[in-house]
Amino acid sequence: MEFTPVRRVNAYELIVEQIEQGVASGALRAGDRLPGERKLMETFSVSRATVREAMRVLHATGVVDSRPGDPRGPEVLPFSAEVLEGPLLRMAQQGDASRVELLQFRLAIEGQAALLAAIRHDPADLAAIDDAVRGLDELAGTGQIDPAEFGRRLGAFHDAVRRAAGNRLVEASGVAVGGVLTRIAERRLEDEADRGQRVRRSASDAAALADRIRDGDTTGALRVATENIYRYYRDTLTPDERAALEPLLGGPTPPAP
């Protein structure tokens, strides 16, 4: 039998875990009030500082609305899609997910975001997408391309597509993982000779996706969105990573850039 190292757990983490389990099981519902601070101290046999730290964590993650000293006790909050951003972002930034897992998730999220955007056809959202495309196109036409500025404009384009999808879960999930991969995209521009070509291709790809969304072409939007992302990273992937990603594309495997 193999044993694994045990993790030292702080008392406040155990409180957080129990309350999160109560919310997950339905024992605690939105609008319910937890006991007051003194009662929580007695229930868990911990200090005031420990209770306050647990409530701080639960407040930060959107589980409860907690104010120290409130005699009514912390209120359990309804689910919010934005709550997903923190855990997903930490997982991505801390390396808990592999590169291929991040890209698989990105392909799934961005592909469905593009498909939903093509269904909705919201004029204001389409205008925001067009603005982001123009921003990439303008950058591609400059002589000096700053990788950080490219990352900002590329991120703005993907943000606009996710907003156009009209799904808060898709938007929150995409924001969390998209930021990490956008920084990887910036590093791809370190080669001066390759920089202009990559930015021009990204601008062209963004314009092609905007056209599919505007035309209401759901199949085409899904295919172009996934192909664009995959093509950008393809030449850095191992054969095993390519095999894991290609089934997620919305059409035949795109050629290398």
PDB file of C-alpha atoms in Angstrom:
ATOM      1  CA  MET A   1       0.000   0.000   0.000  1.00  0.00           C
ATOM      2  CA  GLU A   2       1.275   3.464  -0.906  1.00  0.00           C
ATOM      3  CA  PHE A   3       0.700   6.389   1.407  1.00  0.00           C
ATOM      4  CA  THR A   4       0.548  10.017   0.342  1.00  0.00           C
ATOM      5  CA  PRO A   5       1.723  13.023   2.352  1.00  0.00           C
ATOM      6  CA  VAL A   6      -0.926  14.615   4.525  1.00  0.00           C
ATOM      7  CA  ARG A   7      -1.656  18.309   4.247  1.00  0.00           C
ATOM      8  CA  ARG A   8      -1.586  20.515   7.333  1.00  0.00           C
ATOM      9  CA  VAL A   9      -5.048  22.048   7.535  1.00  0.00           C
ATOM     10  CA  ASN A  10      -5.844  25.253   9.380  1.00  0.00           C
ATOM     11  CA  ALA A  11      -8.987  25.381  11.512  1.00  0.00           C
ATOM     12  CA  TYR A  12     -10.560  28.089   9.355  1.00  0.00           C
ATOM     13  CA  GLU A  13     -10.232  25.825   6.291  1.00  0.00           C
ATOM     14  CA  LEU A  14     -12.307  23.152   8.002  1.00  0.00           C
ATOM     15  CA  ILE A  15     -15.021  25.719   8.725  1.00  0.00           C
ATOM     16  CA  VAL A  16     -14.973  26.863   5.103  1.00  0.00           C
ATOM     17  CA  GLU A  17     -15.188  23.261   3.915  1.00  0.00           C
ATOM     18  CA  GLN A  18     -18.207  22.457   6.100  1.00  0.00           C
ATOM     19  CA  ILE A  19     -20.130  25.537   5.012  1.00  0.00           C
ATOM     20  CA  GLU A  20     -19.311  24.964   1.333  1.00  0.00           C
ATOM     21  CA  GLN A  21     -20.524  21.375   1.694  1.00  0.00           C
ATOM     22  CA  GLY A  22     -23.738  22.671   3.260  1.00  0.00           C
ATOM     23  CA  VAL A  23     -24.323  24.937   0.255  1.00  0.00           C
ATOM     24  CA  ALA A  24     -23.471  22.169  -2.222  1.00  0.00           C
ATOM     25  CA  SER A  25     -25.855  19.696  -0.535  1.00  0.00           C
ATOM     26  CA  GLY A  26     -28.712  22.196  -0.315  1.00  0.00           C
ATOM     27  CA  ALA A  27     -28.723  22.209   3.476  1.00  0.00           C
ATOM     28  CA  LEU A  28     -27.833  25.895   3.205  1.00  0.00           C
ATOM     29  CA  ARG A  29     -29.714  27.936   0.607  1.00  0.00           C
ATOM     30  CA  ALA A  30     -29.462  31.469  -0.731  1.00  0.00           C
ATOM     31  CA  GLY A  31     -30.832  33.889   1.843  1.00  0.00           C
ATOM     32  CA  ASP A  32     -30.186  31.621   4.831  1.00  0.00           C
ATOM     33  CA  ARG A  33     -28.300  33.153   7.747  1.00  0.00           C
ATOM     34  CA  LEU A  34     -25.398  31.466   9.473  1.00  0.00           C
ATOM     35  CA  PRO A  35     -25.187  31.792  13.267  1.00  0.00           C
ATOM     36  CA  GLY A  36     -23.590  34.925  14.659  1.00  0.00           C
ATOM     37  CA  GLU A  37     -19.893  35.191  15.341  1.00  0.00           C
ATOM     38  CA  ARG A  38     -20.060  34.158  19.001  1.00  0.00           C
ATOM     39  CA  LYS A  39     -22.254  31.139  18.224  1.00  0.00           C
ATOM     40  CA  LEU A  40     -19.874  30.056  15.454  1.00  0.00           C
ATOM     41  CA  MET A  41     -16.982  30.301  17.898  1.00  0.00           C
ATOM     42  CA  GLU A  42     -18.838  28.007  20.305  1.00  0.00           C
ATOM     43  CA  THR A  43     -20.001  25.584  17.610  1.00  0.00           C
ATOM     44  CA  PHE A  44     -16.559  25.086  16.097  1.00  0.00           C
ATOM     45  CA  SER A  45     -14.611  25.581  19.367  1.00  0.00           C
ATOM     46  CA  VAL A  46     -12.328  28.134  17.768  1.00  0.00           C
ATOM     47  CA  SER A  47     -11.228  31.711  18.352  1.00  0.00           C
ATOM     48  CA  ARG A  48     -12.868  34.827  16.995  1.00  0.00           C
ATOM     49  CA  ALA A  49      -9.887  35.324  14.654  1.00  0.00           C
ATOM     50  CA  THR A  50     -10.419  31.855  13.156  1.00  0.00           C
ATOM     51  CA  VAL A  51     -14.121  32.478  12.545  1.00  0.00           C
ATOM     52  CA  ARG A  52     -13.384  35.839  10.947  1.00  0.00           C
ATOM     53  CA  GLU A  53     -10.761  34.333   8.655  1.00  0.00           C
ATOM     54  CA  ALA A  54     -13.218  31.640   7.546  1.00  0.00           C
ATOM     55  CA  MET A  55     -15.878  34.260   6.847  1.00  0.00           C
ATOM     56  CA  ARG A  56     -13.344  36.386   4.989  1.00  0.00           C
ATOM     57  CA  VAL A  57     -12.560  33.473   2.664  1.00  0.00           C
ATOM     58  CA  LEU A  58     -16.236  32.630   2.143  1.00  0.00           C
ATOM     59  CA  HIS A  59     -16.991  36.290   1.469  1.00  0.00           C
ATOM     60  CA  ALA A  60     -14.127  36.564  -1.044  1.00  0.00           C
ATOM     61  CA  THR A  61     -15.323  33.490  -2.939  1.00  0.00           C
ATOM     62  CA  GLY A  62     -18.909  34.721  -3.097  1.00  0.00           C
ATOM     63  CA  VAL A  63     -20.415  32.100  -0.797  1.00  0.00           C
ATOM     64  CA  VAL A  64     -21.604  34.464   1.933  1.00  0.00           C
ATOM     65  CA  ASP A  65     -22.039  38.158   2.600  1.00  0.00           C
ATOM     66  CA  SER A  66     -20.209  38.607   5.878  1.00  0.00           C
ATOM     67  CA  ARG A  67     -19.767  41.725   7.998  1.00  0.00           C
ATOM     68  CA  PRO A  68     -17.881  41.425  11.317  1.00  0.00           C
ATOM     69  CA  GLY A  69     -20.196  42.059  14.230  1.00  0.00           C
ATOM     70  CA  ASP A  70     -23.433  41.740  12.241  1.00  0.00           C
ATOM     71  CA  PRO A  71     -25.892  40.278  14.811  1.00  0.00           C
ATOM     72  CA  ARG A  72     -27.966  38.648  12.065  1.00  0.00           C
ATOM     73  CA  GLY A  73     -25.031  36.455  10.981  1.00  0.00           C
ATOM     74  CA  PRO A  74     -23.509  36.006   7.510  1.00  0.00           C
ATOM     75  CA  GLU A  75     -26.011  35.584   4.658  1.00  0.00           C
ATOM     76  CA  VAL A  76     -25.647  32.764   2.137  1.00  0.00           C
ATOM     77  CA  LEU A  77     -25.506  34.304  -1.348  1.00  0.00           C
ATOM     78  CA  PRO A  78     -27.090  33.012  -4.569  1.00  0.00           C
ATOM     79  CA  PHE A  79     -24.730  31.471  -7.104  1.00  0.00           C
ATOM     80  CA  SER A  80     -22.903  33.924  -9.349  1.00  0.00           C
ATOM     81  CA  ALA A  81     -21.020  32.926 -12.482  1.00  0.00           C
ATOM     82  CA  GLU A  82     -18.175  35.262 -11.523  1.00  0.00           C
ATOM     83  CA  VAL A  83     -17.432  32.992  -8.548  1.00  0.00           C
ATOM     84  CA  LEU A  84     -15.893  30.562 -11.064  1.00  0.00           C
ATOM     85  CA  GLU A  85     -13.190  32.993 -12.099  1.00  0.00           C
ATOM     86  CA  GLY A  86     -11.130  32.833  -8.902  1.00  0.00           C
ATOM     87  CA  PRO A  87     -10.705  29.037  -8.615  1.00  0.00           C
ATOM     88  CA  LEU A  88     -10.180  28.578 -12.356  1.00  0.00           C
ATOM     89  CA  LEU A  89      -7.660  31.386 -12.513  1.00  0.00           C
ATOM     90  CA  ARG A  90      -5.709  29.972  -9.565  1.00  0.00           C
ATOM     91  CA  MET A  91      -5.692  26.526 -11.164  1.00  0.00           C
ATOM     92  CA  ALA A  92      -4.383  27.951 -14.420  1.00  0.00           C
ATOM     93  CA  GLN A  93      -1.787  30.260 -12.872  1.00  0.00           C
ATOM     94  CA  GLN A  94      -0.442  27.759 -10.344  1.00  0.00           C
ATOM     95  CA  GLY A  95       0.124  25.022 -12.905  1.00  0.00           C
ATOM     96  CA  ASP A  96      -2.518  22.659 -11.540  1.00  0.00           C
ATOM     97  CA  ALA A  97      -3.701  22.140 -15.128  1.00  0.00           C
ATOM     98  CA  SER A  98      -1.375  21.030 -17.921  1.00  0.00           C
ATOM     99  CA  ARG A  99      -0.947  22.994 -21.132  1.00  0.00           C
ATOM    100  CA  VAL A 100      -3.066  20.550 -23.093  1.00  0.00           C
ATOM    101  CA  GLU A 101      -5.832  20.705 -20.447  1.00  0.00           C
ATOM    102  CA  LEU A 102      -5.842  24.503 -20.637  1.00  0.00           C
ATOM    103  CA  LEU A 103      -6.028  24.403 -24.427  1.00  0.00           C
ATOM    104  CA  GLN A 104      -8.753  21.747 -24.439  1.00  0.00           C
ATOM    105  CA  PHE A 105     -10.799  23.902 -22.089  1.00  0.00           C
ATOM    106  CA  ARG A 106     -10.089  27.001 -24.156  1.00  0.00           C
ATOM    107  CA  LEU A 107     -11.138  25.324 -27.401  1.00  0.00           C
ATOM    108  CA  ALA A 108     -14.366  24.092 -25.828  1.00  0.00           C
ATOM    109  CA  ILE A 109     -15.250  27.453 -24.267  1.00  0.00           C
ATOM    110  CA  GLU A 110     -14.277  29.719 -27.155  1.00  0.00           C
ATOM    111  CA  GLY A 111     -15.885  27.432 -29.736  1.00  0.00           C
ATOM    112  CA  GLN A 112     -19.199  27.443 -27.919  1.00  0.00           C
ATOM    113  CA  ALA A 113     -18.936  31.189 -27.271  1.00  0.00           C
ATOM    114  CA  ALA A 114     -18.579  31.812 -31.008  1.00  0.00           C
ATOM    115  CA  LEU A 115     -21.492  29.472 -31.785  1.00  0.00           C
ATOM    116  CA  LEU A 116     -23.765  31.205 -29.260  1.00  0.00           C
ATOM    117  CA  ALA A 117     -22.718  34.639 -30.519  1.00  0.00           C
ATOM    118  CA  ALA A 118     -23.708  33.587 -34.049  1.00  0.00           C
ATOM    119  CA  ILE A 119     -27.147  32.587 -32.741  1.00  0.00           C
ATOM    120  CA  ARG A 120     -27.816  35.783 -30.779  1.00  0.00           C
ATOM    121  CA  HIS A 121     -26.901  38.469 -33.343  1.00  0.00           C
ATOM    122  CA  ASP A 122     -27.003  41.298 -30.808  1.00  0.00           C
ATOM    123  CA  PRO A 123     -26.085  44.507 -32.742  1.00  0.00           C
ATOM    124  CA  ALA A 124     -24.274  46.149 -29.831  1.00  0.00           C
ATOM    125  CA  ASP A 125     -22.175  43.040 -29.189  1.00  0.00           C
ATOM    126  CA  LEU A 126     -21.373  42.689 -32.893  1.00  0.00           C
ATOM    127  CA  ALA A 127     -20.235  46.326 -32.935  1.00  0.00           C
ATOM    128  CA  ALA A 128     -17.876  45.594 -30.011  1.00  0.00           C
ATOM    129  CA  ILE A 129     -16.457  42.594 -31.871  1.00  0.00           C
ATOM    130  CA  ASP A 130     -15.887  44.742 -34.958  1.00  0.00           C
ATOM    131  CA  ASP A 131     -14.112  47.383 -32.845  1.00  0.00           C
ATOM    132  CA  ALA A 132     -11.793  44.704 -31.442  1.00  0.00           C
ATOM    133  CA  VAL A 133     -11.070  43.390 -34.944  1.00  0.00           C
ATOM    134  CA  ARG A 134     -10.159  46.907 -36.093  1.00  0.00           C
ATOM    135  CA  GLY A 135      -7.835  47.227 -33.105  1.00  0.00           C
ATOM    136  CA  LEU A 136      -5.938  44.079 -34.132  1.00  0.00           C
ATOM    137  CA  ASP A 137      -5.878  45.192 -37.765  1.00  0.00           C
ATOM    138  CA  GLU A 138      -4.461  48.600 -36.845  1.00  0.00           C
ATOM    139  CA  LEU A 139      -1.748  46.983 -34.734  1.00  0.00           C
ATOM    140  CA  ALA A 140      -0.847  44.615 -37.572  1.00  0.00           C
ATOM    141  CA  GLY A 141      -0.285  47.627 -39.830  1.00  0.00           C
ATOM    142  CA  THR A 142       2.226  49.334 -37.529  1.00  0.00           C
ATOM    143  CA  GLY A 143       5.962  48.988 -37.872  1.00  0.00           C
ATOM    144  CA  GLN A 144       6.578  48.394 -34.156  1.00  0.00           C
ATOM    145  CA  ILE A 145       4.445  45.731 -32.469  1.00  0.00           C
ATOM    146  CA  ASP A 146       4.555  45.538 -28.682  1.00  0.00           C
ATOM    147  CA  PRO A 147       3.743  41.971 -27.491  1.00  0.00           C
ATOM    148  CA  ALA A 148       1.896  43.297 -24.425  1.00  0.00           C
ATOM    149  CA  GLU A 149      -0.280  45.527 -26.600  1.00  0.00           C
ATOM    150  CA  PHE A 150      -0.974  42.575 -28.885  1.00  0.00           C
ATOM    151  CA  GLY A 151      -2.033  40.535 -25.857  1.00  0.00           C
ATOM    152  CA  ARG A 152      -4.348  43.309 -24.685  1.00  0.00           C
ATOM    153  CA  ARG A 153      -6.033  43.678 -28.079  1.00  0.00           C
ATOM    154  CA  LEU A 154      -6.295  39.926 -28.645  1.00  0.00           C
ATOM    155  CA  GLY A 155      -7.821  39.551 -25.178  1.00  0.00           C
ATOM    156  CA  ALA A 156     -10.308  42.348 -25.951  1.00  0.00           C
ATOM    157  CA  PHE A 157     -11.434  40.472 -29.064  1.00  0.00           C
ATOM    158  CA  HIS A 158     -12.030  37.219 -27.207  1.00  0.00           C
ATOM    159  CA  ASP A 159     -13.773  39.116 -24.382  1.00  0.00           C
ATOM    160  CA  ALA A 160     -16.135  40.691 -26.933  1.00  0.00           C
ATOM    161  CA  VAL A 161     -17.009  37.318 -28.467  1.00  0.00           C
ATOM    162  CA  ARG A 162     -17.695  35.784 -25.047  1.00  0.00           C
ATOM    163  CA  ARG A 163     -19.930  38.713 -24.061  1.00  0.00           C
ATOM    164  CA  ALA A 164     -21.806  38.304 -27.334  1.00  0.00           C
ATOM    165  CA  ALA A 165     -22.528  34.692 -26.385  1.00  0.00           C
ATOM    166  CA  GLY A 166     -24.876  35.942 -23.673  1.00  0.00           C
ATOM    167  CA  ASN A 167     -23.909  33.210 -21.204  1.00  0.00           C
ATOM    168  CA  ARG A 168     -22.339  34.309 -17.926  1.00  0.00           C
ATOM    169  CA  LEU A 169     -20.837  30.879 -17.248  1.00  0.00           C
ATOM    170  CA  VAL A 170     -19.098  30.856 -20.623  1.00  0.00           C
ATOM    171  CA  GLU A 171     -17.873  34.403 -20.088  1.00  0.00           C
ATOM    172  CA  ALA A 172     -16.537  33.818 -16.569  1.00  0.00           C
ATOM    173  CA  SER A 173     -14.811  30.559 -17.505  1.00  0.00           C
ATOM    174  CA  GLY A 174     -13.246  32.043 -20.613  1.00  0.00           C
ATOM    175  CA  VAL A 175     -11.928  35.091 -18.769  1.00  0.00           C
ATOM    176  CA  ALA A 176     -10.180  32.923 -16.174  1.00  0.00           C
ATOM    177  CA  VAL A 177      -8.331  30.684 -18.618  1.00  0.00           C
ATOM    178  CA  GLY A 178      -8.036  33.164 -21.465  1.00  0.00           C
ATOM    179  CA  GLY A 179      -5.809  35.494 -19.468  1.00  0.00           C
ATOM    180  CA  VAL A 180      -3.183  32.813 -18.907  1.00  0.00           C
ATOM    181  CA  LEU A 181      -3.142  31.737 -22.548  1.00  0.00           C
ATOM    182  CA  THR A 182      -3.034  35.345 -23.724  1.00  0.00           C
ATOM    183  CA  ARG A 183       0.241  35.763 -21.815  1.00  0.00           C
ATOM    184  CA  ILE A 184       1.537  32.643 -23.582  1.00  0.00           C
ATOM    185  CA  ALA A 185       0.445  34.218 -26.871  1.00  0.00           C
ATOM    186  CA  GLU A 186       2.455  37.344 -26.030  1.00  0.00           C
ATOM    187  CA  ARG A 187       5.590  35.254 -25.488  1.00  0.00           C
ATOM    188  CA  ARG A 188       5.161  33.754 -28.950  1.00  0.00           C
ATOM    189  CA  LEU A 189       6.003  37.205 -30.348  1.00  0.00           C
ATOM    190  CA  GLU A 190       9.517  37.362 -28.923  1.00  0.00           C
ATOM    191  CA  ASP A 191      10.949  36.503 -32.332  1.00  0.00           C
ATOM    192  CA  GLU A 192      11.134  39.848 -34.150  1.00  0.00           C
ATOM    193  CA  ALA A 193      11.206  38.215 -37.596  1.00  0.00           C
ATOM    194  CA  ASP A 194       8.007  36.262 -36.928  1.00  0.00           C
ATOM    195  CA  ARG A 195       6.120  38.955 -35.033  1.00  0.00           C
ATOM    196  CA  GLY A 196       4.503  40.859 -37.873  1.00  0.00           C
ATOM    197  CA  GLN A 197       3.354  37.702 -39.634  1.00  0.00           C
ATOM    198  CA  ARG A 198       1.713  36.281 -36.521  1.00  0.00           C
ATOM    199  CA  VAL A 199      -0.116  39.491 -35.678  1.00  0.00           C
ATOM    200  CA  ARG A 200      -1.354  39.859 -39.260  1.00  0.00           C
ATOM    201  CA  ARG A 201      -2.609  36.275 -39.217  1.00  0.00           C
ATOM    202  CA  SER A 202      -4.351  36.848 -35.875  1.00  0.00           C
ATOM    203  CA  ALA A 203      -6.054  39.969 -37.257  1.00  0.00           C
ATOM    204  CA  SER A 204      -7.161  38.046 -40.355  1.00  0.00           C
ATOM    205  CA  ASP A 205      -8.438  35.145 -38.238  1.00  0.00           C
ATOM    206  CA  ALA A 206     -10.403  37.526 -36.000  1.00  0.00           C
ATOM    207  CA  ALA A 207     -12.014  39.171 -39.034  1.00  0.00           C
ATOM    208  CA  ALA A 208     -12.991  35.773 -40.443  1.00  0.00           C
ATOM    209  CA  LEU A 209     -14.636  34.784 -37.153  1.00  0.00           C
ATOM    210  CA  ALA A 210     -16.491  38.104 -36.942  1.00  0.00           C
ATOM    211  CA  ASP A 211     -17.902  37.464 -40.432  1.00  0.00           C
ATOM    212  CA  ARG A 212     -19.193  33.998 -39.452  1.00  0.00           C
ATOM    213  CA  ILE A 213     -20.829  35.410 -36.317  1.00  0.00           C
ATOM    214  CA  ARG A 214     -22.447  38.252 -38.255  1.00  0.00           C
ATOM    215  CA  ASP A 215     -23.776  35.820 -40.874  1.00  0.00           C
ATOM    216  CA  GLY A 216     -25.299  33.591 -38.208  1.00  0.00           C
ATOM    217  CA  ASP A 217     -23.146  30.689 -39.402  1.00  0.00           C
ATOM    218  CA  THR A 218     -23.013  28.616 -36.217  1.00  0.00           C
ATOM    219  CA  THR A 219     -21.051  25.723 -37.719  1.00  0.00           C
ATOM    220  CA  GLY A 220     -18.576  28.066 -39.365  1.00  0.00           C
ATOM    221  CA  ALA A 221     -18.173  30.175 -36.225  1.00  0.00           C
ATOM    222  CA  LEU A 222     -17.395  27.090 -34.131  1.00  0.00           C
ATOM    223  CA  ARG A 223     -14.919  25.808 -36.713  1.00  0.00           C
ATOM    224  CA  VAL A 224     -13.107  29.112 -37.249  1.00  0.00           C
ATOM    225  CA  ALA A 225     -12.888  29.897 -33.514  1.00  0.00           C
ATOM    226  CA  THR A 226     -11.299  26.548 -32.663  1.00  0.00           C
ATOM    227  CA  GLU A 227      -9.052  26.489 -35.718  1.00  0.00           C
ATOM    228  CA  ASN A 228      -7.718  29.977 -35.002  1.00  0.00           C
ATOM    229  CA  ILE A 229      -6.657  29.069 -31.463  1.00  0.00           C
ATOM    230  CA  TYR A 230      -5.245  25.680 -32.412  1.00  0.00           C
ATOM    231  CA  ARG A 231      -3.241  27.070 -35.355  1.00  0.00           C
ATOM    232  CA  TYR A 232      -1.575  29.685 -33.163  1.00  0.00           C
ATOM    233  CA  TYR A 233      -0.091  27.067 -30.815  1.00  0.00           C
ATOM    234  CA  ARG A 234       0.212  24.112 -33.211  1.00  0.00           C
ATOM    235  CA  ASP A 235       3.917  24.341 -33.967  1.00  0.00           C
ATOM    236  CA  THR A 236       4.780  24.247 -30.240  1.00  0.00           C
ATOM    237  CA  LEU A 237       2.711  21.133 -29.482  1.00  0.00           C
ATOM    238  CA  THR A 238       3.945  17.578 -29.141  1.00  0.00           C
ATOM    239  CA  PRO A 239       2.313  14.821 -31.241  1.00  0.00           C
ATOM    240  CA  ASP A 240       0.437  13.606 -28.154  1.00  0.00           C
ATOM    241  CA  GLU A 241      -0.860  17.126 -27.438  1.00  0.00           C
ATOM    242  CA  ARG A 242      -2.032  17.520 -31.040  1.00  0.00           C
ATOM    243  CA  ALA A 243      -3.844  14.182 -30.857  1.00  0.00           C
ATOM    244  CA  ALA A 244      -5.608  15.324 -27.680  1.00  0.00           C
ATOM    245  CA  LEU A 245      -6.691  18.663 -29.177  1.00  0.00           C
ATOM    246  CA  GLU A 246      -7.630  17.908 -32.786  1.00  0.00           C
ATOM    247  CA  PRO A 247     -10.899  16.070 -31.987  1.00  0.00           C
ATOM    248  CA  LEU A 248     -12.169  19.334 -30.460  1.00  0.00           C
ATOM    249  CA  LEU A 249     -11.810  21.283 -33.700  1.00  0.00           C
ATOM    250  CA  GLY A 250     -14.991  22.138 -35.547  1.00  0.00           C
ATOM    251  CA  GLY A 251     -13.749  20.714 -38.843  1.00  0.00           C
ATOM    252  CA  PRO A 252     -10.704  19.152 -40.575  1.00  0.00           C
ATOM    253  CA  THR A 253      -7.333  19.812 -38.956  1.00  0.00           C
ATOM    254  CA  PRO A 254      -6.126  23.231 -40.184  1.00  0.00           C
ATOM    255  CA  PRO A 255      -2.730  23.490 -41.895  1.00  0.00           C
ATOM    256  CA  ALA A 256       0.260  24.825 -39.988  1.00  0.00           C
ATOM    257  CA  PRO A 257       0.753  28.620 -40.203  1.00  0.00           C
TER     258      PRO A 257
END
